[in-house]
Coordinates of C-alpha atoms in Angstrom, one line a residue:
Chain D
M1 CA 0.0 0.1 -0.1
V2 CA 1.2 3.5 -0.9
F3 CA 1.7 5.9 2.1
D4 CA -0.7 8.5 2.1
P5 CA 0.8 11.9 3.3
T6 CA -2.7 13.7 3.6
S7 CA -3.4 11.5 6.7
L8 CA -0.6 13.4 8.5
R9 CA -1.6 16.9 7.3
P10 CA -4.2 17.5 10.1
L11 CA -1.3 17.0 12.7
F12 CA 0.6 20.0 11.1
P13 CA -1.8 22.9 11.2
I14 CA 0.9 25.4 10.1
L15 CA 0.8 23.9 6.6
S16 CA -2.9 24.6 5.9
Q17 CA -2.4 28.4 5.8
P18 CA -2.0 30.4 2.5
A19 CA 1.4 32.2 1.6
Y20 CA 0.4 35.4 -0.1
D21 CA -2.6 34.1 -2.2
H22 CA -1.3 30.6 -2.8
P23 CA -1.4 27.4 -1.0
L24 CA 1.8 27.1 1.2
V25 CA 4.2 24.5 -0.2
Y26 CA 6.9 24.0 2.4
L27 CA 10.0 22.3 0.8
D28 CA 12.6 23.7 3.2
N29 CA 12.6 20.7 5.5
A30 CA 16.3 20.1 5.5
A31 CA 16.6 23.5 7.3
T32 CA 13.9 22.8 9.7
T33 CA 10.7 20.6 9.7
Q34 CA 7.4 21.7 10.8
K35 CA 6.2 20.3 14.3
P36 CA 3.1 18.0 14.7
L37 CA 0.6 18.6 17.4
W38 CA 2.3 15.8 19.4
V39 CA 5.1 18.3 19.9
L40 CA 3.0 21.5 20.3
D41 CA 0.7 19.8 22.8
A42 CA 3.7 18.4 24.8
I43 CA 5.4 21.8 25.1
Q44 CA 2.1 23.3 26.2
D45 CA 1.4 20.6 28.6
Y46 CA 4.9 21.0 30.2
Y47 CA 4.1 24.8 30.9
R48 CA 0.5 24.2 31.8
S49 CA 1.0 21.2 34.2
F50 CA 4.5 20.4 35.3
N51 CA 6.9 23.4 34.9
A52 CA 9.6 23.3 37.4
N53 CA 13.5 23.1 37.4
V54 CA 14.7 19.5 37.2
H55 CA 17.0 17.6 39.6
R56 CA 16.8 19.9 42.5
G57 CA 13.5 20.9 44.2
A58 CA 11.8 18.2 46.2
H59 CA 8.3 19.1 45.5
F60 CA 5.5 18.1 43.5
L61 CA 6.1 19.7 40.3
S62 CA 9.9 19.3 40.4
D63 CA 9.5 15.6 41.0
R64 CA 7.0 15.3 37.9
A65 CA 9.3 17.5 35.7
T66 CA 12.4 15.5 36.6
N67 CA 10.5 12.2 35.9
R68 CA 9.4 13.3 32.6
F69 CA 12.8 14.9 31.6
E70 CA 14.5 11.5 32.3
Q71 CA 11.8 9.6 30.6
A72 CA 12.6 11.7 27.6
R73 CA 16.1 10.6 27.8
E74 CA 15.0 7.1 27.8
T75 CA 12.7 7.7 24.8
V76 CA 15.7 9.3 22.8
A77 CA 17.9 6.3 23.8
R78 CA 15.5 3.9 22.5
F79 CA 14.9 6.0 19.3
I80 CA 18.6 5.7 18.2
N81 CA 19.0 2.3 20.0
A82 CA 21.6 3.6 22.7
P83 CA 22.3 0.8 25.2
L84 CA 22.1 3.2 28.2
Q85 CA 20.1 6.4 28.6
S86 CA 23.2 8.0 30.5
H87 CA 24.9 7.8 27.0
V88 CA 22.4 10.5 25.7
I89 CA 23.6 14.1 26.4
W90 CA 21.3 17.0 25.9
T91 CA 22.9 19.8 23.7
K92 CA 21.6 22.9 22.0
G93 CA 21.7 21.0 18.6
A94 CA 24.2 19.1 16.5
T95 CA 26.6 22.1 16.5
E96 CA 26.9 22.1 20.2
A97 CA 27.2 18.5 20.3
I98 CA 30.2 18.6 18.0
N99 CA 31.8 21.4 19.8
T100 CA 31.4 19.5 23.0
V101 CA 33.4 16.7 21.4
A102 CA 36.0 18.8 19.6
Y103 CA 36.9 20.6 22.9
G104 CA 36.5 17.6 25.0
L105 CA 39.1 15.7 23.1
E106 CA 41.5 18.6 22.7
H107 CA 43.6 17.3 25.7
L108 CA 44.3 14.1 23.9
L109 CA 45.5 15.7 20.6
E110 CA 49.3 16.5 19.8
K111 CA 50.9 18.2 17.0
G112 CA 51.2 16.1 13.9
D113 CA 48.0 14.1 14.7
E114 CA 45.3 14.2 12.0
I115 CA 41.6 14.8 12.1
L116 CA 39.7 13.6 9.1
I117 CA 36.5 14.8 7.7
T118 CA 34.8 14.6 4.3
S119 CA 34.1 17.1 1.5
L120 CA 30.3 16.8 2.3
E121 CA 30.5 18.3 5.7
H122 CA 28.2 21.3 6.9
H123 CA 30.3 24.1 8.5
A124 CA 29.1 22.8 11.8
N125 CA 31.3 19.6 11.3
L126 CA 34.1 21.3 9.9
V127 CA 34.8 24.6 11.5
P128 CA 35.1 23.0 15.2
W129 CA 37.6 20.5 13.9
Q130 CA 39.6 23.2 11.9
Q131 CA 39.7 25.3 15.0
L132 CA 40.8 22.2 17.1
A133 CA 43.5 21.6 14.7
F134 CA 44.6 25.3 14.8
R135 CA 44.8 25.0 18.7
T136 CA 46.6 21.8 18.8
G137 CA 48.8 21.8 15.8
A138 CA 46.9 18.9 14.4
R139 CA 46.2 18.5 10.6
L140 CA 42.8 18.7 9.3
R141 CA 42.5 16.4 6.3
V142 CA 39.6 16.1 3.9
L143 CA 38.3 13.1 2.0
P144 CA 37.7 14.4 -1.4
L145 CA 35.0 14.0 -3.9
T146 CA 35.3 13.8 -7.5
S147 CA 34.0 16.9 -9.6
K148 CA 30.9 14.6 -10.2
G149 CA 30.2 14.6 -6.5
E150 CA 31.1 11.0 -6.2
W151 CA 33.7 9.4 -3.7
E152 CA 37.3 9.1 -5.0
E153 CA 38.1 5.5 -5.1
E154 CA 41.3 5.6 -3.1
Y155 CA 39.9 7.1 0.0
A156 CA 41.4 4.3 2.2
R157 CA 44.8 6.1 2.1
Y158 CA 43.5 9.0 4.0
F159 CA 43.1 6.8 7.1
T160 CA 46.6 6.7 8.7
D161 CA 48.2 5.9 11.9
R162 CA 48.0 9.5 12.8
T163 CA 44.3 9.8 12.3
R164 CA 42.9 10.4 15.8
I165 CA 39.5 11.7 14.9
F166 CA 37.3 10.9 12.0
A167 CA 34.0 13.0 11.7
A168 CA 31.5 12.5 8.9
T169 CA 28.1 13.4 8.1
Q170 CA 25.6 10.5 7.4
I171 CA 23.9 12.5 4.5
S172 CA 24.9 15.8 3.0
N173 CA 22.6 18.6 3.8
A174 CA 23.5 20.4 0.5
I175 CA 23.2 17.7 -2.1
G176 CA 21.7 14.7 -0.3
T177 CA 24.5 12.3 -1.0
S178 CA 25.0 9.7 1.6
T179 CA 28.4 8.8 3.0
P180 CA 29.5 5.0 2.8
L181 CA 29.8 5.3 6.6
Q182 CA 30.2 1.6 7.4
V183 CA 33.3 1.3 5.2
M184 CA 34.7 4.6 6.5
L185 CA 34.0 4.0 10.2
D186 CA 35.8 0.6 9.8
L187 CA 38.9 2.2 8.2
A188 CA 38.9 4.8 11.2
K189 CA 38.6 2.2 13.9
Q190 CA 41.5 0.1 12.4
Q191 CA 43.6 3.2 13.0
G192 CA 42.2 3.6 16.5
A193 CA 40.5 6.9 15.9
F194 CA 37.6 8.3 17.5
T195 CA 34.6 8.4 15.4
L196 CA 31.7 10.9 15.0
V197 CA 28.8 10.8 12.7
D198 CA 26.8 13.8 12.1
G199 CA 23.1 12.5 11.8
A200 CA 21.4 16.1 11.5
Q201 CA 20.0 15.2 8.0
A202 CA 19.4 11.5 8.7
V203 CA 17.4 11.2 11.9
A204 CA 14.1 12.6 10.2
H205 CA 14.3 10.0 7.5
Y206 CA 16.2 6.9 8.5
P207 CA 15.7 4.7 11.5
V208 CA 19.1 5.2 13.3
D209 CA 20.8 2.3 15.3
V210 CA 24.0 3.7 17.0
Q211 CA 25.1 0.3 18.0
A212 CA 24.8 -1.0 14.5
L213 CA 26.8 2.0 13.2
D214 CA 29.3 1.3 16.1
C215 CA 30.5 5.0 16.0
D216 CA 31.9 6.7 19.3
F217 CA 29.8 9.6 18.9
Y218 CA 26.5 10.4 17.1
V219 CA 24.9 13.9 17.0
F220 CA 21.7 15.4 15.9
S221 CA 19.2 18.4 16.2
G222 CA 15.7 18.2 17.3
H223 CA 14.3 20.6 14.8
K224 CA 15.2 18.8 11.8
M225 CA 13.2 15.9 13.0
Y226 CA 9.9 17.4 13.9
G227 CA 11.1 18.5 17.3
P228 CA 11.6 21.9 18.7
T229 CA 14.6 24.3 18.1
G230 CA 17.4 24.7 20.6
I231 CA 17.5 21.1 21.5
G232 CA 19.8 18.4 20.2
V233 CA 21.6 15.2 21.2
L234 CA 25.2 14.0 21.6
Y235 CA 25.2 10.2 22.0
G236 CA 28.4 8.5 23.0
K237 CA 29.8 5.4 24.0
N238 CA 30.7 5.1 27.6
H239 CA 34.5 5.3 27.3
A240 CA 34.3 8.1 24.5
L241 CA 32.0 10.3 26.7
E242 CA 34.2 9.5 29.8
V243 CA 37.3 11.0 28.2
L244 CA 35.7 14.2 27.3
M245 CA 36.7 17.2 29.2
P246 CA 33.6 19.1 29.9
Y247 CA 33.8 22.4 27.8
Q248 CA 31.3 24.1 29.9
T249 CA 31.2 24.1 33.6
G250 CA 28.8 25.3 36.3
G251 CA 25.9 24.2 38.1
E252 CA 24.2 20.8 37.4
M253 CA 27.6 19.3 36.2
V254 CA 29.1 19.1 39.7
R255 CA 29.0 16.8 42.7
H256 CA 30.9 18.9 45.3
V257 CA 32.4 22.4 44.9
S258 CA 34.6 24.1 47.2
H259 CA 36.7 27.4 46.5
Q260 CA 39.8 25.1 46.0
A261 CA 38.3 22.3 43.8
T262 CA 35.2 20.9 42.1
E263 CA 34.3 17.2 41.8
F264 CA 32.3 16.6 38.6
N265 CA 29.0 14.9 38.6
V266 CA 28.8 11.5 36.7
L267 CA 27.4 11.0 33.1
P268 CA 25.2 12.4 31.5
Y269 CA 25.1 15.3 33.8
R270 CA 28.9 16.0 33.7
L271 CA 28.5 17.2 30.2
E272 CA 25.3 19.2 30.9
A273 CA 26.1 22.5 32.7
G274 CA 23.4 24.8 33.7
T275 CA 19.5 24.4 33.7
P276 CA 18.7 22.3 30.7
H277 CA 16.2 23.2 27.9
I278 CA 13.4 21.3 29.6
E279 CA 10.6 22.2 27.3
G280 CA 12.9 21.4 24.4
V281 CA 13.6 18.0 25.8
I282 CA 9.9 17.2 26.3
G283 CA 9.3 18.3 22.8
L284 CA 12.0 16.2 21.4
A285 CA 10.7 13.1 23.1
A286 CA 7.2 13.9 21.8
A287 CA 8.8 14.1 18.2
C288 CA 10.4 10.6 18.7
D289 CA 7.0 9.2 19.9
F290 CA 5.5 10.7 16.8
L291 CA 7.9 9.2 14.5
C292 CA 7.8 5.8 16.3
T293 CA 4.1 5.5 15.8
Q294 CA 4.8 5.7 11.8
D295 CA 5.8 3.2 9.5
R296 CA 9.2 4.8 9.1
L297 CA 10.3 2.8 6.1
A298 CA 7.1 3.8 4.3
L299 CA 7.6 7.4 5.1
L300 CA 11.3 7.2 3.9
A301 CA 10.1 5.5 0.7
W302 CA 7.5 8.1 0.2
E303 CA 10.0 10.9 0.6
Q304 CA 12.4 9.3 -1.8
S305 CA 9.7 8.8 -4.2
L306 CA 8.9 12.7 -4.1
A307 CA 12.5 13.6 -4.7
R308 CA 13.0 11.1 -7.4
H309 CA 9.8 12.3 -9.2
V310 CA 11.1 15.9 -9.0
Y311 CA 14.6 14.8 -10.2
T312 CA 13.0 12.9 -13.2
R313 CA 10.8 15.7 -14.2
L314 CA 13.5 18.3 -14.1
H315 CA 15.9 16.0 -15.7
K316 CA 13.6 15.5 -18.6
A317 CA 12.8 19.2 -18.9
G318 CA 16.6 19.9 -19.7
G319 CA 18.7 23.0 -19.0
I320 CA 18.9 22.3 -15.2
E321 CA 21.9 21.1 -13.3
L322 CA 21.2 18.5 -10.9
Y323 CA 23.7 17.9 -7.9
S324 CA 21.7 15.4 -5.9
P325 CA 21.9 11.6 -6.6
E326 CA 19.1 10.4 -8.8
K327 CA 17.9 7.8 -6.3
N328 CA 17.8 7.2 -2.5
T329 CA 17.8 10.8 -1.5
T330 CA 15.0 13.0 0.1
L331 CA 16.1 16.3 -1.6
V332 CA 16.9 17.8 -5.0
S333 CA 19.6 20.3 -5.3
L334 CA 20.0 22.3 -8.5
S335 CA 21.1 25.4 -10.4
V336 CA 20.2 26.8 -13.8
P337 CA 23.0 28.2 -16.0
N338 CA 22.8 31.9 -16.2
I339 CA 20.0 32.4 -13.8
H340 CA 20.7 33.4 -10.2
I341 CA 19.4 31.0 -7.6
L342 CA 18.1 34.0 -5.6
D343 CA 15.9 35.0 -8.6
L344 CA 14.5 31.5 -8.8
N345 CA 13.9 31.6 -5.0
A346 CA 12.0 34.8 -5.2
Y347 CA 9.7 33.6 -7.8
L348 CA 9.0 30.4 -6.1
D349 CA 8.3 32.5 -2.9
S350 CA 6.0 34.6 -4.6
Q351 CA 4.0 31.6 -5.5
G352 CA 4.0 30.4 -2.1
V353 CA 6.7 27.7 -2.6
A354 CA 9.4 27.6 0.3
V355 CA 12.8 26.2 -0.7
R356 CA 16.3 27.2 0.1
A357 CA 18.7 29.0 -2.1
G358 CA 22.3 29.5 -1.1
S359 CA 25.7 27.6 -0.1
H360 CA 23.8 25.6 2.6
C361 CA 26.5 26.2 5.1
A362 CA 29.0 24.2 2.9
H363 CA 31.2 26.6 1.3
P364 CA 34.0 24.2 0.4
L365 CA 31.5 21.8 -1.2
M366 CA 30.0 24.3 -3.3
A367 CA 33.5 25.5 -4.5
Q368 CA 34.3 21.9 -5.3
L369 CA 31.1 21.7 -7.4
G370 CA 32.0 24.8 -9.0
V371 CA 28.9 26.8 -8.1
A372 CA 28.2 29.7 -5.7
G373 CA 25.2 28.0 -4.5
T374 CA 22.2 25.9 -5.3
L375 CA 18.5 25.8 -5.0
R376 CA 17.3 22.9 -2.6
A377 CA 13.9 21.4 -2.4
S378 CA 13.9 19.0 0.6
F379 CA 11.1 16.8 1.4
A380 CA 9.3 15.5 4.7
C381 CA 6.8 13.0 5.5
Y382 CA 3.8 15.4 5.0
N383 CA 4.7 16.7 1.5
T384 CA 2.3 15.5 -1.3
M385 CA 2.9 14.6 -5.0
E386 CA 0.8 17.7 -5.8
E387 CA 3.3 19.8 -3.9
A388 CA 6.3 18.1 -5.7
N389 CA 4.5 18.9 -8.9
R390 CA 3.8 22.4 -8.0
F391 CA 7.5 22.9 -7.3
C392 CA 8.3 21.8 -10.7
D393 CA 5.9 23.7 -12.4
V394 CA 6.8 26.9 -10.6
L395 CA 10.4 26.4 -11.2
L396 CA 10.0 25.9 -14.9
E397 CA 7.7 29.1 -15.0
A398 CA 10.5 30.9 -13.3
I399 CA 13.1 29.8 -15.7
D400 CA 10.9 30.8 -18.6
L401 CA 10.2 34.3 -17.0
L402 CA 14.0 34.8 -16.2
N403 CA 15.3 33.6 -19.5
E404 CA 13.5 36.1 -21.7
E405 CA 15.3 39.2 -22.4
Chain V
M1 CA 27.8 60.5 -17.1
T2 CA 24.9 59.3 -19.0
D3 CA 21.7 58.5 -16.9
P4 CA 20.2 55.3 -18.3
L5 CA 16.9 56.4 -16.8
G6 CA 17.0 59.8 -18.1
Q7 CA 13.9 59.2 -20.1
Q8 CA 12.1 57.7 -17.3
R9 CA 11.2 59.9 -14.3
P10 CA 11.2 58.4 -10.8
I11 CA 7.5 58.9 -10.5
D12 CA 7.1 56.2 -13.3
I13 CA 9.1 53.6 -11.4
K14 CA 7.3 54.6 -8.2
A15 CA 3.9 54.2 -10.0
Q16 CA 4.7 50.9 -11.5
L17 CA 5.8 49.4 -8.2
Q18 CA 2.9 50.9 -6.3
A19 CA 0.5 49.4 -8.7
C20 CA 1.8 45.9 -8.0
R21 CA -1.0 44.0 -6.2
S22 CA 1.0 40.8 -5.3
K23 CA 4.4 39.5 -4.6
E24 CA 4.3 38.0 -8.2
D25 CA 3.6 41.6 -9.7
T26 CA 6.5 43.1 -7.8
F27 CA 8.7 40.2 -9.0
K28 CA 7.7 40.8 -12.7
T29 CA 8.0 44.5 -12.4
L30 CA 11.5 44.2 -10.8
V31 CA 12.6 41.9 -13.6
M32 CA 11.3 44.5 -16.1
L33 CA 13.2 47.4 -14.3
S34 CA 16.3 45.2 -14.2
K35 CA 16.5 45.4 -18.0
T36 CA 16.4 49.3 -17.9
Q37 CA 19.9 49.5 -16.4
P38 CA 23.1 49.1 -18.3
R39 CA 25.5 46.6 -16.9
L40 CA 28.8 47.4 -15.4
T41 CA 32.0 46.4 -17.2
A42 CA 34.3 43.9 -15.9
E43 CA 36.8 46.6 -15.0
E44 CA 34.1 48.4 -12.8
K45 CA 33.3 45.3 -10.9
T46 CA 36.2 45.6 -8.4
E47 CA 36.2 44.3 -5.0
D48 CA 36.1 48.1 -3.8
N49 CA 33.0 48.6 -5.6
K50 CA 31.3 45.4 -4.2
I51 CA 28.9 45.7 -1.4
K52 CA 29.6 43.3 1.5
G53 CA 26.7 41.5 3.0
C54 CA 24.6 40.5 0.0
E55 CA 24.2 36.9 -1.0
S56 CA 24.0 38.0 -4.6
A57 CA 27.0 40.0 -5.7
V58 CA 26.3 43.8 -5.9
W59 CA 28.6 46.6 -7.1
L60 CA 27.7 50.3 -6.5
I61 CA 29.9 53.1 -7.9
I62 CA 29.2 56.5 -6.7
E63 CA 30.4 59.6 -8.7
E64 CA 30.1 63.2 -7.3
K65 CA 29.7 65.9 -9.9
D66 CA 29.0 69.6 -8.9
G67 CA 28.1 68.3 -5.3
L68 CA 25.6 66.0 -6.7
R69 CA 25.6 62.2 -6.5
H70 CA 25.3 59.9 -9.4
F71 CA 25.2 56.2 -9.2
K72 CA 26.2 53.2 -11.3
A73 CA 25.3 49.7 -10.2
D74 CA 24.9 46.0 -11.1
S75 CA 24.3 42.6 -9.7
D76 CA 24.5 39.1 -10.9
A77 CA 20.9 38.6 -9.7
K78 CA 18.2 40.0 -11.9
L79 CA 15.8 41.0 -9.0
M80 CA 18.5 42.8 -7.3
R81 CA 19.2 44.8 -10.4
G82 CA 15.6 45.8 -10.4
V83 CA 15.7 46.7 -6.7
L84 CA 18.8 48.9 -7.4
V85 CA 17.0 50.6 -10.3
A86 CA 14.2 51.4 -7.8
I87 CA 16.6 52.7 -4.9
L88 CA 18.7 54.8 -7.3
S89 CA 15.7 56.3 -8.9
L90 CA 14.9 57.8 -5.5
V91 CA 18.4 59.3 -4.8
K92 CA 20.1 59.9 -8.2
G93 CA 21.2 63.5 -8.9
K94 CA 20.7 64.6 -5.4
S95 CA 23.3 66.0 -2.9
L96 CA 24.5 63.9 0.0
A97 CA 22.9 66.1 2.4
D98 CA 19.5 65.8 0.7
I99 CA 19.8 62.0 0.5
Q100 CA 20.7 61.8 4.2
Q101 CA 17.5 63.9 4.9
M102 CA 15.5 61.2 3.2
D103 CA 13.8 58.2 5.0
L104 CA 14.9 55.7 2.4
K105 CA 13.5 52.7 4.3
A106 CA 10.1 54.3 4.4
E107 CA 10.2 55.3 0.8
L108 CA 11.1 51.7 -0.2
A109 CA 8.4 50.5 1.9
E110 CA 5.9 52.8 -0.1
L111 CA 7.2 50.9 -3.3
N112 CA 6.2 47.5 -1.9
L113 CA 9.6 46.6 -1.4
S114 CA 9.8 46.2 2.4
S115 CA 10.3 42.5 2.2
Y116 CA 13.6 43.3 0.8
L117 CA 14.7 45.3 3.8
T118 CA 14.8 42.7 6.4
S119 CA 18.2 42.3 7.9
S120 CA 18.3 38.7 6.7
R121 CA 21.3 37.4 5.0
T122 CA 19.6 36.8 1.9
N123 CA 19.9 40.4 0.9
G124 CA 22.1 43.3 1.4
V125 CA 19.8 46.2 0.8
L126 CA 20.6 47.8 4.1
A127 CA 24.3 47.7 3.2
I128 CA 23.4 49.3 -0.2
L129 CA 21.6 52.1 1.7
D130 CA 24.5 52.6 4.1
K131 CA 26.8 53.1 1.1
I132 CA 24.5 55.5 -0.7
T133 CA 24.1 57.8 2.4
S134 CA 27.7 57.7 3.6
H135 CA 30.6 60.0 2.7

């Protein structure tokens, strides 16, 4: 049976409003997804019925808040198949999670060590490593892509006995390409490197199993998987989290403090300084619950069919450069020779179609593809085939309008 | 300096933009306006003339003659060229002192262009206004 996205539409009231005088077509899901009623209601319920600070007050509301907060950790642990809930650290998002690791591993790095990333990385999984390299004298190396956006065959040689950290995205936010993670993670582990996977673009689409991936760290943001903004997750294996030096210190992460010294708390609290983003945590757990009630492979197949349909239509139309893989992706990234992507974006917007035009926080990747930026339509489970066709229609209209002199 | 819009008085541009009833109208009008402006030469597109903060590349050259300001501008995006035509129609041939007296943001809002005035990273119209009104 083919998945019917219209069954989900009532859960996303924001989508039923018009944009200017047109139906809103929201295809900027790789930037952030819309939130289902599950999440909206959970956040409201938190403030209406159990708002209190967690882990401290011994009173009715504080107990309720703490229980729900720690249940949320359990929910997220199950969502990514983490063996223990104490391996789930709350962060502001994927960016803070990566920074927590980059600062936390600094004390283990020496001059001449190598940090290896891929060409597909979002700035969030590039700049923290580059800066770590600057601070420690380590060398940042980058697994290259060919000009066609494919992996170079000989990438094994980039994994050396100096590779201390290997950090890679699961899926490119800019062009939708997947990383051959299993092979790369194996190569990294053979060299004894710490491994980090940036799952920001994956969690909304793919069931994630961190034990099967067997990486040391896995990071993602809540807002790209139907959850709230400002909350994300750093998962780590026990030994990997244990070696991290806390990069933020303060309340919550301590066991005992004197003016002379501080004894840090145990995991996960040791890496969570300050009052956490409680409403975000509650909302993120609700987003996991929402996804877990769905047939996730059916959702994925649907999103991929939308992207494939758009790819095929635009490929047939001709005159459009397509940067995404043809298959197995949930977004389409493109440019049109001699037409500025911001002009295309402006016309799409005038017709109520929301996409993203730009470099997608991946300047080096854009440089490698030889473009200043691309136009990206990215799909979520609530998008319909009509919306996919509407995007194609309006884009082709825009090209006609902008091509005539 | 030849004025490419010499035949077209500011009021026409204003009237055309004000007549726009939708985002789509404004889009089409800006595309039309973009064609009324001559492009800059490669030599004129220097780093110095480039406005920082625009996601599309924008170049703006200011020339002073008899105490009055004249402008030449270009962008790699058509819509931005149209916006430049609209902005420059408000200020061309005026003295810096007169230009500084103007509430350019309000005037652009009257032209249905307020959505181009947000401080978002997708446009650098504010940076363009800064350059127009500075010494």
